[in-house]
Amino acid sequence: MSKNNEKYGLLINYEFCTGCHSCETACKVENKLTYGQWGIKVAKDGPRQLENGKFEFINVPIPTSLCNLCEDRVNMGKLPSCVQHCQAAVMFYGPVKELADKMSEKPLQVIFTPV
């Protein structure tokens, strides 16, 4: 998706994703996805014990090929449904260049852009 020829995407900070699945549910409702279809899906990684003895367990929201960044919502001036409903406020929508700048500030983040 682009506005003024600028590529837009999602920045997902998975360090603080709680795995609540609100993004999944909001996306399914907004896009009227049927059973088994997901525009975004929360994957779980871990638990695994680290060298320092602590355990790591990560939740990573992964947009799928069905994600169009809620093009209709965005055209009405709203945020993508997953971003709007993220309970942990770890998802951001914006120009990819701005998201990349924000991503350089800390690790454990990913940027998604639709095809």
N, CA, C and O atoms as a GROMACS GRO file, in nm:
protein
  460
    1MET      N    1   0.084  -0.117   0.000
    1MET     CA    2   0.000   0.000   0.000
    1MET      C    3   0.089   0.123   0.000
    1MET      O    4   0.196   0.124   0.061
    2SER      N    5   0.044   0.226  -0.068
    2SER     CA    6   0.124   0.348  -0.068
    2SER      C    7   0.033   0.469  -0.066
    2SER      O    8  -0.079   0.467  -0.117
    3LYS      N    9   0.082   0.572  -0.007
    3LYS     CA   10   0.018   0.703  -0.008
    3LYS      C   11   0.123   0.797  -0.063
    3LYS      O   12   0.236   0.802  -0.014
    4ASN      N   13   0.085   0.871  -0.163
    4ASN     CA   14   0.182   0.963  -0.225
    4ASN      C   15   0.308   0.889  -0.267
    4ASN      O   16   0.419   0.939  -0.250
    5ASN      N   17   0.289   0.768  -0.324
    5ASN     CA   18   0.400   0.684  -0.370
    5ASN      C   19   0.495   0.643  -0.258
    5ASN      O   20   0.609   0.603  -0.284
    6GLU      N   21   0.450   0.652  -0.133
    6GLU     CA   22   0.532   0.612  -0.020
    6GLU      C   23   0.483   0.477   0.029
    6GLU      O   24   0.362   0.458   0.045
    7LYS      N   25   0.572   0.382   0.052
    7LYS     CA   26   0.538   0.248   0.097
    7LYS      C   27   0.507   0.250   0.246
    7LYS      O   28   0.583   0.307   0.325
    8TYR      N   29   0.395   0.189   0.285
    8TYR     CA   30   0.354   0.182   0.425
    8TYR      C   31   0.363   0.038   0.475
    8TYR      O   32   0.360  -0.057   0.396
    9GLY      N   33   0.375   0.024   0.605
    9GLY     CA   34   0.386  -0.108   0.663
    9GLY      C   35   0.355  -0.110   0.811
    9GLY      O   36   0.304  -0.013   0.868
   10LEU      N   37   0.387  -0.223   0.872
   10LEU     CA   38   0.369  -0.241   1.017
   10LEU      C   39   0.504  -0.262   1.082
   10LEU      O   40   0.589  -0.333   1.029
   11LEU      N   41   0.524  -0.200   1.196
   11LEU     CA   42   0.640  -0.230   1.280
   11LEU      C   43   0.585  -0.303   1.402
   11LEU      O   44   0.496  -0.253   1.471
   12ILE      N   45   0.639  -0.420   1.428
   12ILE     CA   46   0.592  -0.501   1.540
   12ILE      C   47   0.707  -0.521   1.638
   12ILE      O   48   0.810  -0.581   1.605
   13ASN      N   49   0.688  -0.470   1.759
   13ASN     CA   50   0.785  -0.486   1.867
   13ASN      C   51   0.743  -0.611   1.944
   13ASN      O   52   0.653  -0.605   2.027
   14TYR      N   53   0.810  -0.723   1.916
   14TYR     CA   54   0.765  -0.847   1.979
   14TYR      C   55   0.827  -0.872   2.115
   14TYR      O   56   0.799  -0.974   2.178
   15GLU      N   57   0.911  -0.781   2.162
   15GLU     CA   58   0.966  -0.798   2.297
   15GLU      C   59   0.854  -0.792   2.401
   15GLU      O   60   0.859  -0.861   2.503
   16PHE      N   61   0.755  -0.708   2.375
   16PHE     CA   62   0.650  -0.688   2.476
   16PHE      C   63   0.514  -0.741   2.433
   16PHE      O   64   0.414  -0.714   2.500
   17CYS      N   65   0.507  -0.817   2.322
   17CYS     CA   66   0.379  -0.878   2.283
   17CYS      C   67   0.340  -0.980   2.389
   17CYS      O   68   0.419  -1.068   2.424
   18THR      N   69   0.218  -0.969   2.439
   18THR     CA   70   0.172  -1.060   2.545
   18THR      C   71   0.107  -1.187   2.490
   18THR      O   72   0.078  -1.279   2.565
   19GLY      N   73   0.086  -1.191   2.358
   19GLY     CA   74   0.021  -1.308   2.299
   19GLY      C   75  -0.128  -1.312   2.327
   19GLY      O   76  -0.185  -1.421   2.336
   20CYS      N   77  -0.192  -1.197   2.340
   20CYS     CA   78  -0.335  -1.192   2.375
   20CYS      C   79  -0.426  -1.224   2.256
   20CYS      O   80  -0.544  -1.250   2.276
   21HIS      N   81  -0.374  -1.223   2.137
   21HIS     CA   82  -0.447  -1.256   2.014
   21HIS      C   83  -0.552  -1.151   1.974
   21HIS      O   84  -0.634  -1.178   1.887
   22SER      N   85  -0.550  -1.034   2.035
   22SER     CA   86  -0.645  -0.928   1.997
   22SER      C   87  -0.626  -0.888   1.852
   22SER      O   88  -0.724  -0.860   1.782
   23CYS      N   89  -0.503  -0.886   1.805
   23CYS     CA   90  -0.477  -0.849   1.665
   23CYS      C   91  -0.541  -0.951   1.571
   23CYS      O   92  -0.599  -0.913   1.469
   24GLU      N   93  -0.530  -1.078   1.605
   24GLU     CA   94  -0.590  -1.182   1.521
   24GLU      C   95  -0.741  -1.165   1.512
   24GLU      O   96  -0.798  -1.168   1.403
   25THR      N   97  -0.804  -1.149   1.626
   25THR     CA   98  -0.950  -1.137   1.632
   25THR      C   99  -0.998  -1.011   1.560
   25THR      O  100  -1.093  -1.017   1.481
   26ALA      N  101  -0.933  -0.899   1.585
   26ALA     CA  102  -0.972  -0.773   1.520
   26ALA      C  103  -0.960  -0.786   1.368
   26ALA      O  104  -1.047  -0.738   1.296
   27CYS      N  105  -0.855  -0.848   1.321
   27CYS     CA  106  -0.834  -0.866   1.178
   27CYS      C  107  -0.941  -0.956   1.118
   27CYS      O  108  -0.997  -0.924   1.012
   28LYS      N  109  -0.971  -1.067   1.185
   28LYS     CA  110  -1.073  -1.159   1.132
   28LYS      C  111  -1.209  -1.091   1.120
   28LYS      O  112  -1.279  -1.109   1.021
   29VAL      N  113  -1.245  -1.011   1.221
   29VAL     CA  114  -1.374  -0.943   1.219
   29VAL      C  115  -1.374  -0.835   1.111
   29VAL      O  116  -1.468  -0.826   1.032
   30GLU      N  117  -1.270  -0.753   1.108
   30GLU     CA  118  -1.263  -0.643   1.012
   30GLU      C  119  -1.269  -0.692   0.867
   30GLU      O  120  -1.336  -0.633   0.783
   31ASN      N  121  -1.198  -0.800   0.840
   31ASN     CA  122  -1.186  -0.848   0.702
   31ASN      C  123  -1.277  -0.966   0.671
   31ASN      O  124  -1.270  -1.025   0.563
   32LYS      N  125  -1.365  -0.998   0.767
   32LYS     CA  126  -1.464  -1.105   0.748
   32LYS      C  127  -1.398  -1.234   0.700
   32LYS      O  128  -1.444  -1.298   0.606
   33LEU      N  129  -1.289  -1.270   0.767
   33LEU     CA  130  -1.217  -1.392   0.732
   33LEU      C  131  -1.289  -1.513   0.789
   33LEU      O  132  -1.346  -1.507   0.899
   34THR      N  133  -1.288  -1.620   0.716
   34THR     CA  134  -1.359  -1.740   0.758
   34THR      C  135  -1.269  -1.828   0.845
   34THR      O  136  -1.151  -1.801   0.863
   35TYR      N  137  -1.329  -1.935   0.896
   35TYR     CA  138  -1.258  -2.029   0.981
   35TYR      C  139  -1.130  -2.077   0.912
   35TYR      O  140  -1.133  -2.119   0.796
   36GLY      N  141  -1.019  -2.069   0.982
   36GLY     CA  142  -0.892  -2.114   0.927
   36GLY      C  143  -0.816  -2.008   0.849
   36GLY      O  144  -0.702  -2.029   0.810
   37GLN      N  145  -0.879  -1.892   0.825
   37GLN     CA  146  -0.810  -1.784   0.756
   37GLN      C  147  -0.761  -1.682   0.858
   37GLN      O  148  -0.830  -1.648   0.954
   38TRP      N  149  -0.641  -1.635   0.834
   38TRP     CA  150  -0.581  -1.536   0.925
   38TRP      C  151  -0.512  -1.427   0.845
   38TRP      O  152  -0.438  -1.455   0.751
   39GLY      N  153  -0.538  -1.303   0.882
   39GLY     CA  154  -0.464  -1.192   0.823
   39GLY      C  155  -0.338  -1.166   0.901
   39GLY      O  156  -0.239  -1.114   0.849
   40ILE      N  157  -0.342  -1.203   1.029
   40ILE     CA  158  -0.225  -1.196   1.116
   40ILE      C  159  -0.240  -1.310   1.216
   40ILE      O  160  -0.351  -1.340   1.260
   41LYS      N  161  -0.130  -1.372   1.252
   41LYS     CA  162  -0.135  -1.489   1.340
   41LYS      C  163  -0.020  -1.475   1.440
   41LYS      O  164   0.093  -1.444   1.403
   42VAL      N  165  -0.051  -1.499   1.568
   42VAL     CA  166   0.051  -1.491   1.672
   42VAL      C  167   0.121  -1.626   1.683
   42VAL      O  168   0.059  -1.728   1.714
   43ALA      N  169   0.252  -1.625   1.658
   43ALA     CA  170   0.334  -1.746   1.673
   43ALA      C  171   0.403  -1.740   1.809
   43ALA      O  172   0.437  -1.633   1.859
   44LYS      N  173   0.424  -1.856   1.866
   44LYS     CA  174   0.491  -1.864   1.996
   44LYS      C  175   0.624  -1.936   1.979
   44LYS      O  176   0.633  -2.036   1.908
   45ASP      N  177   0.726  -1.883   2.042
   45ASP     CA  178   0.860  -1.941   2.037
   45ASP      C  179   0.910  -1.960   2.180
   45ASP      O  180   0.918  -1.864   2.257
   46GLY      N  181   0.943  -2.082   2.214
   46GLY     CA  182   0.993  -2.110   2.348
   46GLY      C  183   0.890  -2.189   2.426
   46GLY      O  184   0.790  -2.233   2.370
   47PRO      N  185   0.913  -2.208   2.554
   47PRO     CA  186   1.020  -2.148   2.633
   47PRO      C  187   1.153  -2.221   2.614
   47PRO      O  188   1.157  -2.341   2.585
   48ARG      N  189   1.260  -2.147   2.632
   48ARG     CA  190   1.394  -2.204   2.632
   48ARG      C  191   1.475  -2.133   2.741
   48ARG      O  192   1.457  -2.014   2.767
   49GLN      N  193   1.565  -2.211   2.802
   49GLN     CA  194   1.647  -2.154   2.908
   49GLN      C  195   1.772  -2.091   2.845
   49GLN      O  196   1.839  -2.152   2.763
   50LEU      N  197   1.800  -1.968   2.886
   50LEU     CA  198   1.916  -1.895   2.836
   50LEU      C  199   2.037  -1.925   2.923
   50LEU      O  200   2.025  -1.984   3.030
   51GLU      N  201   2.155  -1.884   2.876
   51GLU     CA  202   2.280  -1.908   2.950
   51GLU      C  203   2.277  -1.846   3.088
   51GLU      O  204   2.342  -1.896   3.180
   52ASN      N  205   2.203  -1.735   3.104
   52ASN     CA  206   2.198  -1.668   3.234
   52ASN      C  207   2.097  -1.734   3.329
   52ASN      O  208   2.075  -1.684   3.439
   53GLY      N  209   2.035  -1.844   3.287
   53GLY     CA  210   1.941  -1.917   3.371
   53GLY      C  211   1.797  -1.872   3.354
   53GLY      O  212   1.705  -1.942   3.397
   54LYS      N  213   1.775  -1.756   3.292
   54LYS     CA  214   1.640  -1.708   3.271
   54LYS      C  215   1.576  -1.784   3.154
   54LYS      O  216   1.645  -1.842   3.071
   55PHE      N  217   1.444  -1.782   3.150
   55PHE     CA  218   1.371  -1.846   3.041
   55PHE      C  219   1.321  -1.740   2.943
   55PHE      O  220   1.281  -1.631   2.983
   56GLU      N  221   1.324  -1.775   2.815
   56GLU     CA  222   1.275  -1.687   2.710
   56GLU      C  223   1.151  -1.751   2.648
   56GLU      O  224   1.151  -1.869   2.613
   57PHE      N  225   1.046  -1.672   2.635
   57PHE     CA  226   0.923  -1.715   2.569
   57PHE      C  227   0.872  -1.594   2.491
   57PHE      O  228   0.837  -1.492   2.550
   58ILE      N  229   0.868  -1.607   2.360
   58ILE     CA  230   0.837  -1.492   2.274
   58ILE      C  231   0.708  -1.518   2.197
   58ILE      O  232   0.684  -1.628   2.148
   59ASN      N  233   0.625  -1.414   2.188
   59ASN     CA  234   0.507  -1.412   2.101
   59ASN      C  235   0.537  -1.317   1.986
   59ASN      O  236   0.578  -1.203   2.008
   60VAL      N  237   0.516  -1.364   1.864
   60VAL     CA  238   0.544  -1.280   1.747
   60VAL      C  239   0.422  -1.277   1.655
   60VAL      O  240   0.389  -1.378   1.592
   61PRO      N  241   0.353  -1.161   1.648
   61PRO     CA  242   0.243  -1.149   1.550
   61PRO      C  243   0.301  -1.147   1.409
   61PRO      O  244   0.388  -1.066   1.378
   62ILE      N  245   0.252  -1.238   1.324
   62ILE     CA  246   0.304  -1.249   1.188
   62ILE      C  247   0.190  -1.222   1.088
   62ILE      O  248   0.098  -1.302   1.078
   63PRO      N  249   0.196  -1.110   1.016
   63PRO     CA  250   0.096  -1.085   0.911
   63PRO      C  251   0.110  -1.191   0.802
   63PRO      O  252   0.221  -1.235   0.771
   64THR      N  253  -0.002  -1.231   0.743
   64THR     CA  254  -0.002  -1.332   0.638
   64THR      C  255  -0.022  -1.267   0.501
   64THR      O  256  -0.031  -1.144   0.489
   65SER      N  257  -0.029  -1.350   0.399
   65SER     CA  258  -0.052  -1.299   0.263
   65SER      C  259  -0.192  -1.239   0.248
   65SER      O  260  -0.218  -1.171   0.149
   66LEU      N  261  -0.283  -1.262   0.344
   66LEU     CA  262  -0.417  -1.204   0.339
   66LEU      C  263  -0.420  -1.061   0.392
   66LEU      O  264  -0.520  -0.991   0.377
   67CYS      N  265  -0.311  -1.017   0.453
   67CYS     CA  266  -0.305  -0.882   0.510
   67CYS      C  267  -0.287  -0.779   0.398
   67CYS      O  268  -0.195  -0.788   0.316
   68ASN      N  269  -0.378  -0.681   0.397
   68ASN     CA  270  -0.363  -0.568   0.304
   68ASN      C  271  -0.352  -0.438   0.381
   68ASN      O  272  -0.378  -0.330   0.329
   69LEU      N  273  -0.313  -0.451   0.508
   69LEU     CA  274  -0.301  -0.336   0.600
   69LEU      C  275  -0.435  -0.263   0.615
   69LEU      O  276  -0.439  -0.141   0.633
   70CYS      N  277  -0.545  -0.339   0.607
   70CYS     CA  278  -0.680  -0.282   0.621
   70CYS      C  279  -0.696  -0.159   0.531
   70CYS      O  280  -0.728  -0.049   0.576
   71GLU      N  281  -0.672  -0.181   0.405
   71GLU     CA  282  -0.672  -0.073   0.306
   71GLU      C  283  -0.798   0.016   0.316
   71GLU      O  284  -0.788   0.139   0.310
   72ASP      N  285  -0.915  -0.046   0.330
   72ASP     CA  286  -1.038   0.034   0.337
   72ASP      C  287  -1.040   0.122   0.462
   72ASP      O  288  -1.077   0.239   0.454
   73ARG      N  289  -1.001   0.066   0.578
   73ARG     CA  290  -0.996   0.144   0.702
   73ARG      C  291  -0.898   0.259   0.690
   73ARG      O  292  -0.928   0.373   0.727
   74VAL      N  293  -0.781   0.229   0.638
   74VAL     CA  294  -0.676   0.330   0.628
   74VAL      C  295  -0.720   0.443   0.534
   74VAL      O  296  -0.691   0.560   0.558
   75ASN      N  297  -0.791   0.406   0.426
   75ASN     CA  298  -0.840   0.509   0.333
   75ASN      C  299  -0.943   0.601   0.398
   75ASN      O  300  -0.966   0.712   0.350
   76MET      N  301  -1.005   0.554   0.508
   76MET     CA  302  -1.099   0.637   0.584
   76MET      C  303  -1.028   0.713   0.697
   76MET      O  304  -1.094   0.779   0.778
   77GLY      N  305  -0.896   0.704   0.702
   77GLY     CA  306  -0.820   0.777   0.803
   77GLY      C  307  -0.802   0.703   0.934
   77GLY      O  308  -0.760   0.761   1.034
   78LYS      N  309  -0.834   0.573   0.934
   78LYS     CA  310  -0.821   0.493   1.056
   78LYS      C  311  -0.693   0.410   1.049
   78LYS      O  312  -0.632   0.395   0.944
   79LEU      N  313  -0.655   0.358   1.166
   79LEU     CA  314  -0.541   0.266   1.172
   79LEU      C  315  -0.585   0.127   1.129
   79LEU      O  316  -0.703   0.094   1.138
   80PRO      N  317  -0.492   0.043   1.082
   80PRO     CA  318  -0.526  -0.097   1.059
   80PRO      C  319  -0.586  -0.157   1.188
   80PRO      O  320  -0.547  -0.121   1.298
   81SER      N  321  -0.680  -0.248   1.171
   81SER     CA  322  -0.752  -0.302   1.286
   81SER      C  323  -0.659  -0.366   1.390
   81SER      O  324  -0.682  -0.351   1.510
   82CYS      N  325  -0.556  -0.436   1.345
   82CYS     CA  326  -0.464  -0.500   1.440
   82CYS      C  327  -0.393  -0.396   1.526
   82CYS      O  328  -0.374  -0.416   1.646
   83VAL      N  329  -0.353  -0.286   1.464
   83VAL     CA  330  -0.284  -0.180   1.538
   83VAL      C  331  -0.381  -0.114   1.636
   83VAL      O  332  -0.346  -0.089   1.752
   84GLN      N  333  -0.501  -0.086   1.589
   84GLN     CA  334  -0.603  -0.021   1.672
   84GLN      C  335  -0.634  -0.103   1.798
   84GLN      O  336  -0.655  -0.047   1.906
   85HIS      N  337  -0.636  -0.236   1.784
   85HIS     CA  338  -0.681  -0.322   1.894
   85HIS      C  339  -0.568  -0.390   1.970
   85HIS      O  340  -0.596  -0.470   2.060
   86CYS      N  341  -0.445  -0.363   1.938
   86CYS     CA  342  -0.332  -0.424   2.010
   86CYS      C  343  -0.334  -0.382   2.156
   86CYS      O  344  -0.316  -0.264   2.188
   87GLN      N  345  -0.355  -0.477   2.245
   87GLN     CA  346  -0.367  -0.448   2.388
   87GLN      C  347  -0.234  -0.404   2.451
   87GLN      O  348  -0.233  -0.331   2.550
   88ALA      N  349  -0.124  -0.449   2.394
   88ALA     CA  350   0.008  -0.415   2.449
   88ALA      C  351   0.070  -0.294   2.379
   88ALA      O  352   0.180  -0.251   2.415
   89ALA      N  353   0.000  -0.240   2.280
   89ALA     CA  354   0.049  -0.123   2.205
   89ALA      C  355   0.190  -0.147   2.150
   89ALA      O  356   0.278  -0.062   2.163
   90VAL      N  357   0.208  -0.264   2.086
   90VAL     CA  358   0.340  -0.297   2.032
   90VAL      C  359   0.340  -0.297   1.879
   90VAL      O  360   0.438  -0.337   1.817
   91MET      N  361   0.230  -0.251   1.818
   91MET     CA  362   0.222  -0.250   1.672
   91MET      C  363   0.204  -0.105   1.626
   91MET      O  364   0.127  -0.028   1.682
   92PHE      N  365   0.279  -0.071   1.520
   92PHE     CA  366   0.276   0.065   1.469
   92PHE      C  367   0.258   0.061   1.318
   92PHE      O  368   0.312  -0.027   1.251
   93TYR      N  369   0.183   0.156   1.265
   93TYR     CA  370   0.159   0.168   1.121
   93TYR      C  371   0.219   0.299   1.073
   93TYR      O  372   0.208   0.401   1.141
   94GLY      N  373   0.281   0.297   0.956
   94GLY     CA  374   0.336   0.421   0.903
   94GLY      C  375   0.421   0.397   0.781
   94GLY      O  376   0.433   0.284   0.733
   95PRO      N  377   0.482   0.505   0.731
   95PRO     CA  378   0.574   0.491   0.618
   95PRO      C  379   0.692   0.402   0.658
   95PRO      O  380   0.746   0.413   0.768
   96VAL      N  381   0.730   0.314   0.567
   96VAL     CA  382   0.836   0.217   0.597
   96VAL      C  383   0.965   0.288   0.640
   96VAL      O  384   1.036   0.240   0.729
   97LYS      N  385   0.995   0.399   0.576
   97LYS     CA  386   1.118   0.471   0.613
   97LYS      C  387   1.114   0.515   0.760
   97LYS      O  388   1.214   0.502   0.832
   98GLU      N  389   1.000   0.567   0.804
   98GLU     CA  390   0.988   0.608   0.945
   98GLU      C  391   0.993   0.487   1.037
   98GLU      O  392   1.053   0.492   1.145
   99LEU      N  393   0.929   0.377   0.994
   99LEU     CA  394   0.931   0.256   1.076
   99LEU      C  395   1.073   0.201   1.089
   99LEU      O  396   1.113   0.154   1.195
  100ALA      N  397   1.150   0.207   0.979
  100ALA     CA  398   1.288   0.159   0.983
  100ALA      C  399   1.372   0.243   1.078
  100ALA      O  400   1.456   0.190   1.150
  101ASP      N  401   1.349   0.373   1.079
  101ASP     CA  402   1.421   0.459   1.174
  101ASP      C  403   1.387   0.421   1.317
  101ASP      O  404   1.474   0.414   1.404
  102LYS      N  405   1.258   0.396   1.342
  102LYS     CA  406   1.213   0.358   1.476
  102LYS      C  407   1.270   0.221   1.514
  102LYS      O  408   1.307   0.198   1.629
  103MET      N  409   1.276   0.132   1.416
  103MET     CA  410   1.328  -0.003   1.443
  103MET      C  411   1.475   0.000   1.480
  103MET      O  412   1.522  -0.085   1.556
  104SER      N  413   1.548   0.096   1.428
  104SER     CA  414   1.692   0.102   1.457
  104SER      C  415   1.719   0.141   1.602
  104SER      O  416   1.832   0.131   1.649
  105GLU      N  417   1.616   0.185   1.673
  105GLU     CA  418   1.632   0.228   1.812
  105GLU      C  419   1.643   0.113   1.910
  105GLU      O  420   1.695   0.131   2.020
  106LYS      N  421   1.594  -0.006   1.871
  106LYS     CA  422   1.598  -0.119   1.965
  106LYS      C  423   1.584  -0.251   1.890
  106LYS      O  424   1.528  -0.254   1.780
  107PRO      N  425   1.633  -0.360   1.948
  107PRO     CA  426   1.621  -0.492   1.884
  107PRO      C  427   1.482  -0.552   1.908
  107PRO      O  428   1.395  -0.489   1.968
  108LEU      N  429   1.463  -0.674   1.860
  108LEU     CA  430   1.341  -0.752   1.879
  108LEU      C  431   1.218  -0.686   1.817
  108LEU      O  432   1.110  -0.682   1.877
  109GLN      N  433   1.235  -0.633   1.696
  109GLN     CA  434   1.126  -0.574   1.620
  109GLN      C  435   1.135  -0.624   1.476
  109GLN      O  436   1.243  -0.659   1.429
  110VAL      N  437   1.022  -0.626   1.408
  110VAL     CA  438   1.019  -0.663   1.266
  110VAL      C  439   0.929  -0.564   1.193
  110VAL      O  440   0.838  -0.506   1.251
  111ILE      N  441   0.956  -0.546   1.062
  111ILE     CA  442   0.872  -0.463   0.976
  111ILE      C  443   0.806  -0.554   0.874
  111ILE      O  444   0.871  -0.643   0.818
  112PHE      N  445   0.677  -0.531   0.849
  112PHE     CA  446   0.601  -0.605   0.749
  112PHE      C  447   0.548  -0.507   0.646
  112PHE      O  448   0.497  -0.400   0.681
  113THR      N  449   0.558  -0.543   0.518
  113THR     CA  450   0.491  -0.470   0.411
  113THR      C  451   0.418  -0.574   0.326
  113THR      O  452   0.474  -0.680   0.297
  114PRO      N  453   0.295  -0.544   0.286
  114PRO     CA  454   0.223  -0.640   0.202
  114PRO      C  455   0.279  -0.641   0.060
  114PRO      O  456   0.351  -0.550   0.019
  115VAL      N  457   0.246  -0.747  -0.014
  115VAL     CA  458   0.292  -0.761  -0.153
  115VAL      C  459   0.226  -0.657  -0.241
  115VAL      O  460   0.252  -0.652  -0.361
   0.00000   0.00000   0.00000
